[in-house]
Amino acid sequence: MKEIPPEIRVFYDAQLVKERVPETSRFHYRKWLRYYLDFCTKYGLNQLNTENISQFIDKLKEKHQTEQQQKQAFHAVSAYFDIALPDKDKDAPLKNKKKGLSSKKRRLQSTNADWRPVFDALKAEITLRHYSPRTFQTYRGWVRQLQGFTRSKDPKLLTASDARDFLTFLAVERKVAASTQNQAFNALLFFSRHILKNEFGELNDVPRAKRRPCIPVVLSREEVDRIIERLRGPYDLVVSLLYGCGLRLSECLNLRIGCFNFDTGMLTVHNGKGQKDRTVPLPRAIVPELKAHLEEVMDLHEKDIKAGYSGVFLPDALAAEYKNAATELVWQWFFPAKTLTLVPETKELRRYHLHQSHVQKATRGAVKRARIPKRATPHTFRHSFGSHLLQANYDIRTVQQLMGHSDVRTTMIYTHTIQSQTKKEAISPLDFGPQDA
């Protein structure tokens, strides 16, 4: 049985949400729709002819489906008609449905609006502001969900009520986390201001999930060592830098050979979060391993040059300004990917850095093998870096600078992960001795 085409699935799921179909029943609704589409294909019927639904139900009766199942199937196919048929035909009786309407008029986008210029403009605005590619992916995802929720309503006709209904749906129906809801709110705010040029307003009456302070998971030094011991190269070096330098995963994987200065023992992080640069000390304990890894990267680079590859990917327009930069050693990734990437526009083969998902998968496996009962991810090592520095009596401003935090309040969260050095240690009353009672 064929799956529902993606262009149908996104609008159909939105319609089920609008009709308040319970989440536990949506799987069955999609199943009935697949059955109906296969039924029409098998017998050469028009999928959008509403008279075919009676034949479909008769077929279910022959298959000895229960009356309740038949009613659910009828409702599932009717929801498909609600998004597939024009509004002028939707309210008419089934027997009066017009036949022979062109497929162009029966497009799933109920308003026939084309959102492709919207996404092109969104990419242009984010690129203009030098935002991270991940920011574009996130904002595009939320705009796509808004498109599906409004059934591809013409973007020019979107109002504050559309955004309000969508955000309310996220908070009330989907019960998303506070951070997720705030992310969606920021994406729609950027979309309205810079793409639609139409301010939605403050949206004060939108139910907002209250964000609660979350204390990060922190590993002990022993646990960090146990995890690193169970990682193979180059993932052990990646995790060592995450913990030893307090790097974000994206910052670590974007390191190039020119970022390392072994003479001074410093590492320069370029274009971190917020497009900020900073320097951190290199862990002396892993310098020999870093130098050995650098030799392997240099050997790989020489093989790429001899094979005629086009070098690495470069940021922004650097490749246009410096023609040979992509093949220069200083610009090579410190953690290069094992395979080459084909650039469709130029048909060139270029090398990218390790993918984040590979590091995440390797870390999960190492944590499991180390039998550590904590929800540890690559970002946990950055949290551990900040906590262990505070535990070693480093002042909060130094830790803030090393971690690249814009606001010291972000760094202050790590004070909750360590025991205070000035206050009396809090213990459980069960641990009180007779003299303490």
CSV table of C-alpha atoms in Angstrom, one decimal:
chain,number,residue,atom,x,y,z
A,1,MET,CA,0.0,0.0,0.0
A,2,LYS,CA,1.4,3.4,-1.0
A,3,GLU,CA,1.9,6.1,1.6
A,4,ILE,CA,-0.1,9.4,1.4
A,5,PRO,CA,1.9,11.8,-0.7
A,6,PRO,CA,3.7,14.5,1.4
A,7,GLU,CA,1.9,17.3,-0.3
A,8,ILE,CA,-1.4,15.8,0.8
A,9,ARG,CA,-0.3,14.6,4.2
A,10,VAL,CA,0.6,18.1,5.6
A,11,PHE,CA,-2.8,19.6,4.8
A,12,TYR,CA,-4.7,16.5,5.8
A,13,ASP,CA,-3.0,16.4,9.2
A,14,ALA,CA,-3.8,20.1,9.7
A,15,GLN,CA,-7.5,19.4,8.8
A,16,LEU,CA,-7.6,16.6,11.4
A,17,VAL,CA,-6.3,19.0,14.0
A,18,LYS,CA,-9.0,21.6,13.1
A,19,GLU,CA,-11.7,19.0,13.3
A,20,ARG,CA,-10.4,18.1,16.7
A,21,VAL,CA,-9.8,14.4,15.9
A,22,PRO,CA,-8.1,12.8,18.9
A,23,GLU,CA,-4.4,12.2,18.4
A,24,THR,CA,-4.9,8.5,19.1
A,25,SER,CA,-7.3,8.2,16.2
A,26,ARG,CA,-5.3,10.1,13.6
A,27,PHE,CA,-3.3,7.1,12.6
A,28,HIS,CA,-6.6,5.2,11.7
A,29,TYR,CA,-7.8,8.2,9.8
A,30,ARG,CA,-4.7,8.3,7.7
A,31,LYS,CA,-5.1,4.5,7.2
A,32,TRP,CA,-8.6,4.9,5.9
A,33,LEU,CA,-7.5,7.7,3.5
A,34,ARG,CA,-4.7,5.4,2.1
A,35,TYR,CA,-7.4,2.6,1.6
A,36,TYR,CA,-9.6,5.1,-0.2
A,37,LEU,CA,-6.8,6.3,-2.5
A,38,ASP,CA,-5.8,2.7,-3.3
A,39,PHE,CA,-9.4,1.8,-3.9
A,40,CYS,CA,-9.8,4.6,-6.5
A,41,THR,CA,-6.5,3.7,-8.2
A,42,LYS,CA,-7.4,0.0,-8.4
A,43,TYR,CA,-10.8,0.6,-10.0
A,44,GLY,CA,-9.8,3.7,-12.1
A,45,LEU,CA,-12.1,6.1,-10.1
A,46,ASN,CA,-11.7,9.8,-9.7
A,47,GLN,CA,-10.4,10.4,-6.2
A,48,LEU,CA,-12.2,13.8,-5.9
A,49,ASN,CA,-15.6,12.5,-7.0
A,50,THR,CA,-17.6,12.4,-3.8
A,51,GLU,CA,-20.0,9.8,-5.2
A,52,ASN,CA,-17.2,7.3,-4.9
A,53,ILE,CA,-17.3,7.4,-1.2
A,54,SER,CA,-20.5,5.3,-1.1
A,55,GLN,CA,-18.8,2.6,-3.3
A,56,PHE,CA,-15.9,2.7,-0.9
A,57,ILE,CA,-18.1,2.1,2.1
A,58,ASP,CA,-19.9,-0.7,0.3
A,59,LYS,CA,-16.5,-2.3,-0.3
A,60,LEU,CA,-15.8,-2.1,3.5
A,61,LYS,CA,-19.1,-3.8,4.2
A,62,GLU,CA,-18.0,-6.7,1.9
A,63,LYS,CA,-14.8,-6.9,3.9
A,64,HIS,CA,-16.9,-7.2,7.1
A,65,GLN,CA,-15.7,-4.0,8.6
A,66,THR,CA,-17.8,-3.0,11.6
A,67,GLU,CA,-20.3,-0.1,11.5
A,68,GLN,CA,-18.1,2.0,13.7
A,69,GLN,CA,-15.1,1.5,11.4
A,70,GLN,CA,-17.3,2.4,8.4
A,71,LYS,CA,-18.3,5.6,10.1
A,72,GLN,CA,-14.7,6.5,10.9
A,73,ALA,CA,-13.7,5.7,7.3
A,74,PHE,CA,-16.5,8.0,6.0
A,75,HIS,CA,-15.4,10.8,8.3
A,76,ALA,CA,-11.7,10.3,7.3
A,77,VAL,CA,-12.5,10.6,3.5
A,78,SER,CA,-14.8,13.5,4.2
A,79,ALA,CA,-11.9,15.4,5.8
A,80,TYR,CA,-9.9,14.8,2.7
A,81,PHE,CA,-12.7,16.3,0.6
A,82,ASP,CA,-12.7,19.3,2.9
A,83,ILE,CA,-9.2,20.2,1.9
A,84,ALA,CA,-9.3,18.9,-1.7
A,85,LEU,CA,-12.5,20.4,-3.0
A,86,PRO,CA,-13.1,24.1,-3.7
A,87,ASP,CA,-15.1,26.0,-1.1
A,88,LYS,CA,-18.0,26.6,-3.4
A,89,ASP,CA,-18.6,22.9,-3.8
A,90,LYS,CA,-17.8,21.9,-0.2
A,91,ASP,CA,-21.1,23.0,1.3
A,92,ALA,CA,-23.3,21.5,-1.5
A,93,PRO,CA,-25.0,18.1,-1.0
A,94,LEU,CA,-22.9,15.2,-2.1
A,95,LYS,CA,-25.3,14.3,-4.8
A,96,ASN,CA,-25.0,17.7,-6.4
A,97,LYS,CA,-21.2,17.7,-6.6
A,98,LYS,CA,-20.0,18.8,-10.0
A,99,LYS,CA,-18.1,16.3,-12.1
A,100,GLY,CA,-15.3,16.9,-14.4
A,101,LEU,CA,-13.7,19.8,-12.6
A,102,SER,CA,-10.1,20.3,-13.7
A,103,SER,CA,-7.4,19.1,-11.5
A,104,LYS,CA,-5.9,22.6,-11.4
A,105,LYS,CA,-9.1,23.8,-9.6
A,106,ARG,CA,-8.9,21.0,-7.2
A,107,ARG,CA,-5.5,21.7,-5.8
A,108,LEU,CA,-5.0,21.0,-2.2
A,109,GLN,CA,-4.1,24.5,-1.4
A,110,SER,CA,-7.6,25.8,-0.8
A,111,THR,CA,-6.7,29.4,-1.7
A,112,ASN,CA,-4.3,28.4,-4.5
A,113,ALA,CA,-1.7,30.6,-2.9
A,114,ASP,CA,2.0,30.0,-3.9
A,115,TRP,CA,4.2,30.3,-0.8
A,116,ARG,CA,7.5,29.7,-2.7
A,117,PRO,CA,8.3,33.5,-2.9
A,118,VAL,CA,7.7,33.6,0.9
A,119,PHE,CA,10.4,31.0,1.6
A,120,ASP,CA,12.8,32.7,-0.9
A,121,ALA,CA,12.3,36.0,0.8
A,122,LEU,CA,12.8,34.4,4.2
A,123,LYS,CA,16.1,32.9,3.1
A,124,ALA,CA,17.2,36.2,1.7
A,125,GLU,CA,16.4,38.1,4.9
A,126,ILE,CA,18.2,35.6,7.1
A,127,THR,CA,21.2,35.6,4.9
A,128,LEU,CA,21.3,39.4,4.8
A,129,ARG,CA,21.5,39.4,8.6
A,130,HIS,CA,24.2,36.7,8.7
A,131,TYR,CA,22.1,34.5,10.9
A,132,SER,CA,23.0,30.8,11.3
A,133,PRO,CA,21.8,28.3,8.7
A,134,ARG,CA,20.1,26.4,11.5
A,135,THR,CA,18.1,29.6,12.3
A,136,PHE,CA,16.8,29.5,8.7
A,137,GLN,CA,15.9,25.8,9.0
A,138,THR,CA,14.1,26.4,12.2
A,139,TYR,CA,12.2,29.5,11.1
A,140,ARG,CA,11.3,27.9,7.7
A,141,GLY,CA,9.9,24.9,9.6
A,142,TRP,CA,7.6,27.1,11.7
A,143,VAL,CA,6.5,29.0,8.6
A,144,ARG,CA,5.7,25.7,6.9
A,145,GLN,CA,3.6,24.7,9.9
A,146,LEU,CA,1.8,28.0,9.7
A,147,GLN,CA,1.2,27.4,6.0
A,148,GLY,CA,-0.3,24.0,6.7
A,149,PHE,CA,-2.4,25.2,9.6
A,150,THR,CA,-3.9,28.0,7.5
A,151,ARG,CA,-4.3,25.6,4.5
A,152,SER,CA,-2.0,27.8,2.3
A,153,LYS,CA,-3.9,30.9,2.8
A,154,ASP,CA,-2.6,33.8,0.8
A,155,PRO,CA,0.3,35.3,2.8
A,156,LYS,CA,-1.0,38.8,2.1
A,157,LEU,CA,-4.3,37.9,3.8
A,158,LEU,CA,-2.7,36.6,7.0
A,159,THR,CA,-3.8,38.4,10.1
A,160,ALA,CA,-3.0,38.5,13.8
A,161,SER,CA,-5.8,36.1,14.4
A,162,ASP,CA,-4.1,33.5,12.2
A,163,ALA,CA,-0.9,33.7,14.2
A,164,ARG,CA,-2.9,33.8,17.5
A,165,ASP,CA,-4.8,30.6,16.5
A,166,PHE,CA,-1.6,28.8,15.6
A,167,LEU,CA,0.2,29.7,18.7
A,168,THR,CA,-2.8,28.9,20.8
A,169,PHE,CA,-3.0,25.5,19.1
A,170,LEU,CA,0.7,24.9,20.0
A,171,ALA,CA,0.2,25.7,23.6
A,172,VAL,CA,-3.3,24.2,24.2
A,173,GLU,CA,-3.5,21.2,21.8
A,174,ARG,CA,0.0,20.1,21.3
A,175,LYS,CA,1.2,21.2,24.7
A,176,VAL,CA,4.7,22.1,23.5
A,177,ALA,CA,7.4,23.1,25.9
A,178,ALA,CA,7.8,26.8,26.8
A,179,SER,CA,11.0,27.1,24.8
A,180,THR,CA,9.4,25.6,21.7
A,181,GLN,CA,6.4,27.9,21.9
A,182,ASN,CA,8.7,31.0,22.3
A,183,GLN,CA,10.8,29.8,19.4
A,184,ALA,CA,7.6,29.6,17.2
A,185,PHE,CA,6.5,33.0,18.4
A,186,ASN,CA,9.9,34.5,17.5
A,187,ALA,CA,9.8,32.9,14.1
A,188,LEU,CA,6.3,34.3,13.3
A,189,LEU,CA,7.4,37.7,14.6
A,190,PHE,CA,10.4,37.7,12.2
A,191,PHE,CA,8.1,36.4,9.4
A,192,SER,CA,5.5,39.2,9.9
A,193,ARG,CA,8.0,42.0,10.3
A,194,HIS,CA,10.5,41.3,7.6
A,195,ILE,CA,8.7,39.2,5.1
A,196,LEU,CA,5.0,40.3,5.2
A,197,LYS,CA,6.0,43.8,6.3
A,198,ASN,CA,2.8,43.6,8.4
A,199,GLU,CA,3.2,43.8,12.2
A,200,PHE,CA,1.1,41.2,13.9
A,201,GLY,CA,1.1,43.1,17.1
A,202,GLU,CA,2.0,42.0,20.6
A,203,LEU,CA,-0.4,39.1,20.6
A,204,ASN,CA,-0.9,39.6,24.4
A,205,ASP,CA,-3.9,37.4,24.6
A,206,VAL,CA,-2.1,34.3,23.3
A,207,PRO,CA,-1.7,31.6,26.0
A,208,ARG,CA,2.0,31.4,26.6
A,209,ALA,CA,3.6,28.5,28.4
A,210,LYS,CA,5.5,29.7,31.4
A,211,ARG,CA,9.2,28.9,31.1
A,212,ARG,CA,10.7,27.4,34.2
A,213,PRO,CA,14.4,27.5,35.1
A,214,CYS,CA,16.0,24.3,34.0
A,215,ILE,CA,19.2,23.1,35.9
A,216,PRO,CA,21.5,21.5,33.3
A,217,VAL,CA,22.8,17.9,33.6
A,218,VAL,CA,26.4,17.9,34.7
A,219,LEU,CA,28.9,15.0,34.6
A,220,SER,CA,31.6,14.3,37.2
A,221,ARG,CA,35.2,14.3,36.0
A,222,GLU,CA,35.2,10.5,36.5
A,223,GLU,CA,32.2,10.1,34.3
A,224,VAL,CA,33.7,12.4,31.6
A,225,ASP,CA,36.8,10.2,31.5
A,226,ARG,CA,34.7,7.0,31.3
A,227,ILE,CA,32.8,8.3,28.3
A,228,ILE,CA,35.9,9.5,26.4
A,229,GLU,CA,37.6,6.1,27.0
A,230,ARG,CA,34.7,4.4,25.2
A,231,LEU,CA,34.8,6.7,22.1
A,232,ARG,CA,36.8,6.0,19.0
A,233,GLY,CA,38.6,8.6,17.0
A,234,PRO,CA,37.9,11.2,16.0
A,235,TYR,CA,34.9,11.4,18.3
A,236,ASP,CA,37.1,11.1,21.4
A,237,LEU,CA,38.9,14.3,20.4
A,238,VAL,CA,35.7,16.1,19.6
A,239,VAL,CA,34.3,15.3,23.1
A,240,SER,CA,37.6,16.2,24.7
A,241,LEU,CA,37.4,19.6,23.2
A,242,LEU,CA,33.8,20.1,24.1
A,243,TYR,CA,34.7,19.5,27.7
A,244,GLY,CA,38.2,20.8,27.8
A,245,CYS,CA,37.4,24.1,26.0
A,246,GLY,CA,33.7,24.5,26.8
A,247,LEU,CA,32.7,24.5,23.1
A,248,ARG,CA,29.3,24.1,21.6
A,249,LEU,CA,29.1,21.2,19.2
A,250,SER,CA,28.6,23.4,16.2
A,251,GLU,CA,31.7,25.5,17.2
A,252,CYS,CA,33.8,22.4,17.6
A,253,LEU,CA,32.9,20.9,14.3
A,254,ASN,CA,33.4,24.2,12.5
A,255,LEU,CA,37.0,24.5,13.7
A,256,ARG,CA,39.6,24.8,10.9
A,257,ILE,CA,43.4,24.1,11.1
A,258,GLY,CA,44.1,27.8,11.3
A,259,CYS,CA,42.1,28.0,14.6
A,260,PHE,CA,44.8,26.1,16.5
A,261,ASN,CA,47.9,27.8,17.8
A,262,PHE,CA,50.0,25.1,19.5
A,263,ASP,CA,52.9,27.6,20.2
A,264,THR,CA,50.8,29.7,22.5
A,265,GLY,CA,48.5,26.9,23.6
A,266,MET,CA,45.4,28.9,22.5
A,267,LEU,CA,42.3,28.0,20.4
A,268,THR,CA,40.4,30.7,18.5
A,269,VAL,CA,36.7,30.1,18.0
A,270,HIS,CA,35.4,32.1,15.0
A,271,ASN,CA,31.7,32.9,14.3
A,272,GLY,CA,30.3,31.4,17.5
A,273,LYS,CA,26.8,32.0,18.7
A,274,GLY,CA,25.9,35.6,17.8
A,275,GLN,CA,28.7,35.8,15.3
A,276,LYS,CA,31.2,36.3,18.1
A,277,ASP,CA,34.9,35.3,18.3
A,278,ARG,CA,36.7,34.2,21.4
A,279,THR,CA,39.9,32.5,22.5
A,280,VAL,CA,40.2,29.6,25.0
A,281,PRO,CA,43.2,27.7,26.3
A,282,LEU,CA,44.0,24.4,24.7
A,283,PRO,CA,44.0,21.4,27.1
A,284,ARG,CA,47.7,20.5,27.5
A,285,ALA,CA,46.7,16.9,28.2
A,286,ILE,CA,45.5,16.2,24.7
A,287,VAL,CA,47.9,18.4,22.7
A,288,PRO,CA,49.9,15.3,21.5
A,289,GLU,CA,46.7,13.6,20.3
A,290,LEU,CA,45.6,16.9,18.6
A,291,LYS,CA,49.0,17.1,16.7
A,292,ALA,CA,48.7,13.4,15.7
A,293,HIS,CA,45.2,14.0,14.4
A,294,LEU,CA,46.5,17.1,12.5
A,295,GLU,CA,49.0,15.0,10.7
A,296,GLU,CA,46.2,12.7,9.5
A,297,VAL,CA,44.2,15.6,8.3
A,298,MET,CA,47.2,17.0,6.4
A,299,ASP,CA,47.7,13.6,4.7
A,300,LEU,CA,44.0,13.5,3.7
A,301,HIS,CA,44.3,17.0,2.3
A,302,GLU,CA,47.3,16.1,0.1
A,303,LYS,CA,45.3,13.1,-1.3
A,304,ASP,CA,42.4,15.5,-2.1
A,305,ILE,CA,44.7,17.9,-3.9
A,306,LYS,CA,46.3,15.1,-6.0
A,307,ALA,CA,42.8,13.7,-6.8
A,308,GLY,CA,41.8,17.2,-8.1
A,309,TYR,CA,39.0,17.8,-5.6
A,310,SER,CA,37.8,21.4,-5.2
A,311,GLY,CA,38.7,21.8,-1.5
A,312,VAL,CA,36.5,22.6,1.4
A,313,PHE,CA,33.4,24.8,1.8
A,314,LEU,CA,34.1,28.4,2.7
A,315,PRO,CA,32.0,30.9,4.6
A,316,ASP,CA,30.1,33.6,2.7
A,317,ALA,CA,31.9,35.0,-0.3
A,318,LEU,CA,35.4,34.1,0.8
A,319,ALA,CA,35.8,31.7,-2.1
A,320,ALA,CA,35.1,34.5,-4.6
A,321,GLU,CA,37.5,36.9,-3.0
A,322,TYR,CA,40.3,34.3,-2.5
A,323,LYS,CA,40.3,31.9,-5.4
A,324,ASN,CA,42.7,29.4,-3.8
A,325,ALA,CA,41.5,29.6,-0.2
A,326,ALA,CA,39.4,26.4,-0.5
A,327,THR,CA,42.5,24.3,-1.2
A,328,GLU,CA,44.9,26.0,1.3
A,329,LEU,CA,45.8,24.0,4.4
A,330,VAL,CA,44.9,26.7,6.9
A,331,TRP,CA,41.3,26.6,5.8
A,332,GLN,CA,40.8,22.8,6.0
A,333,TRP,CA,38.4,21.4,8.5
A,334,PHE,CA,40.1,20.0,11.6
A,335,PHE,CA,37.4,17.3,11.8
A,336,PRO,CA,36.7,16.6,8.1
A,337,ALA,CA,33.9,14.3,6.9
A,338,LYS,CA,34.9,10.9,5.6
A,339,THR,CA,33.1,11.4,2.3
A,340,LEU,CA,32.9,14.2,-0.2
A,341,THR,CA,29.9,16.3,-1.0
A,342,LEU,CA,28.7,17.0,-4.5
A,343,VAL,CA,27.7,20.7,-5.2
A,344,PRO,CA,24.8,20.4,-7.7
A,345,GLU,CA,25.2,23.9,-9.1
A,346,THR,CA,28.9,23.5,-10.1
A,347,LYS,CA,29.2,19.7,-10.1
A,348,GLU,CA,32.3,20.0,-7.8
A,349,LEU,CA,33.3,17.6,-5.1
A,350,ARG,CA,34.0,19.4,-1.8
A,351,ARG,CA,34.7,18.2,1.7
A,352,TYR,CA,32.5,19.1,4.6
A,353,HIS,CA,33.1,18.6,8.3
A,354,LEU,CA,31.8,15.9,10.5
A,355,HIS,CA,28.0,15.9,10.8
A,356,GLN,CA,26.5,16.7,14.2
A,357,SER,CA,24.3,13.6,14.2
A,358,HIS,CA,27.3,11.3,14.0
A,359,VAL,CA,28.8,12.8,17.1
A,360,GLN,CA,25.5,12.7,18.9
A,361,LYS,CA,25.1,9.0,18.0
A,362,ALA,CA,28.6,8.1,19.1
A,363,THR,CA,28.1,10.0,22.4
A,364,ARG,CA,24.9,8.2,23.2
A,365,GLY,CA,26.5,4.9,22.6
A,366,ALA,CA,29.5,5.7,24.8
A,367,VAL,CA,27.2,6.9,27.6
A,368,LYS,CA,25.3,3.6,27.4
A,369,ARG,CA,28.4,1.5,27.4
A,370,ALA,CA,29.8,3.4,30.4
A,371,ARG,CA,26.5,2.7,32.2
A,372,ILE,CA,26.1,6.3,33.3
A,373,PRO,CA,22.5,6.9,34.5
A,374,LYS,CA,22.3,10.5,33.2
A,375,ARG,CA,20.7,12.0,30.1
A,376,ALA,CA,24.0,13.1,28.6
A,377,THR,CA,24.4,14.7,25.2
A,378,PRO,CA,27.4,16.4,23.6
A,379,HIS,CA,26.2,19.7,25.1
A,380,THR,CA,26.4,18.2,28.6
A,381,PHE,CA,30.2,18.4,28.3
A,382,ARG,CA,29.9,22.1,27.9
A,383,HIS,CA,27.7,22.3,31.0
A,384,SER,CA,30.3,20.2,32.8
A,385,PHE,CA,33.1,22.6,31.7
A,386,GLY,CA,31.3,25.6,33.3
A,387,SER,CA,30.3,23.8,36.5
A,388,HIS,CA,33.8,22.4,37.1
A,389,LEU,CA,35.4,25.8,36.6
A,390,LEU,CA,33.1,27.4,39.2
A,391,GLN,CA,33.8,24.4,41.5
A,392,ALA,CA,37.5,25.2,41.1
A,393,ASN,CA,36.8,28.8,42.4
A,394,TYR,CA,37.1,30.5,39.0
A,395,ASP,CA,35.2,33.8,39.1
A,396,ILE,CA,31.9,34.0,37.2
A,397,ARG,CA,33.2,36.7,34.8
A,398,THR,CA,36.1,34.5,33.7
A,399,VAL,CA,33.7,31.6,33.1
A,400,GLN,CA,31.3,33.8,31.2
A,401,GLN,CA,34.2,35.0,28.9
A,402,LEU,CA,35.5,31.4,28.3
A,403,MET,CA,32.0,30.1,27.4
A,404,GLY,CA,31.1,33.1,25.2
A,405,HIS,CA,27.9,34.1,27.1
A,406,SER,CA,26.5,37.5,26.3
A,407,ASP,CA,24.8,37.8,29.7
A,408,VAL,CA,26.3,36.7,33.0
A,409,ARG,CA,22.8,35.5,34.0
A,410,THR,CA,23.2,32.7,31.6
A,411,THR,CA,26.5,31.7,33.3
A,412,MET,CA,24.8,32.0,36.8
A,413,ILE,CA,22.7,28.9,36.1
A,414,TYR,CA,25.9,26.8,36.8
A,415,THR,CA,25.9,28.0,40.4
A,416,HIS,CA,23.0,25.7,41.0
A,417,THR,CA,25.0,22.6,39.9
A,418,ILE,CA,27.7,22.9,42.5
A,419,GLN,CA,27.8,23.1,46.3
A,420,SER,CA,28.3,26.5,47.7
A,421,GLN,CA,31.8,27.2,49.1
A,422,THR,CA,30.6,29.8,51.6
A,423,LYS,CA,27.3,28.4,53.0
A,424,LYS,CA,26.8,25.5,55.2
A,425,GLU,CA,26.3,22.3,53.1
A,426,ALA,CA,22.6,21.3,53.1
A,427,ILE,CA,22.0,17.7,54.1
A,428,SER,CA,19.0,15.5,54.6
A,429,PRO,CA,17.5,15.3,58.2
A,430,LEU,CA,17.9,11.5,57.8
A,431,ASP,CA,21.6,12.0,58.0
A,432,PHE,CA,21.5,14.0,61.2
A,433,GLY,CA,23.3,12.4,64.1
A,434,PRO,CA,22.0,12.4,67.7
A,435,GLN,CA,24.0,15.5,68.5
A,436,ASP,CA,22.3,17.4,65.6
A,437,ALA,CA,18.7,16.5,66.5
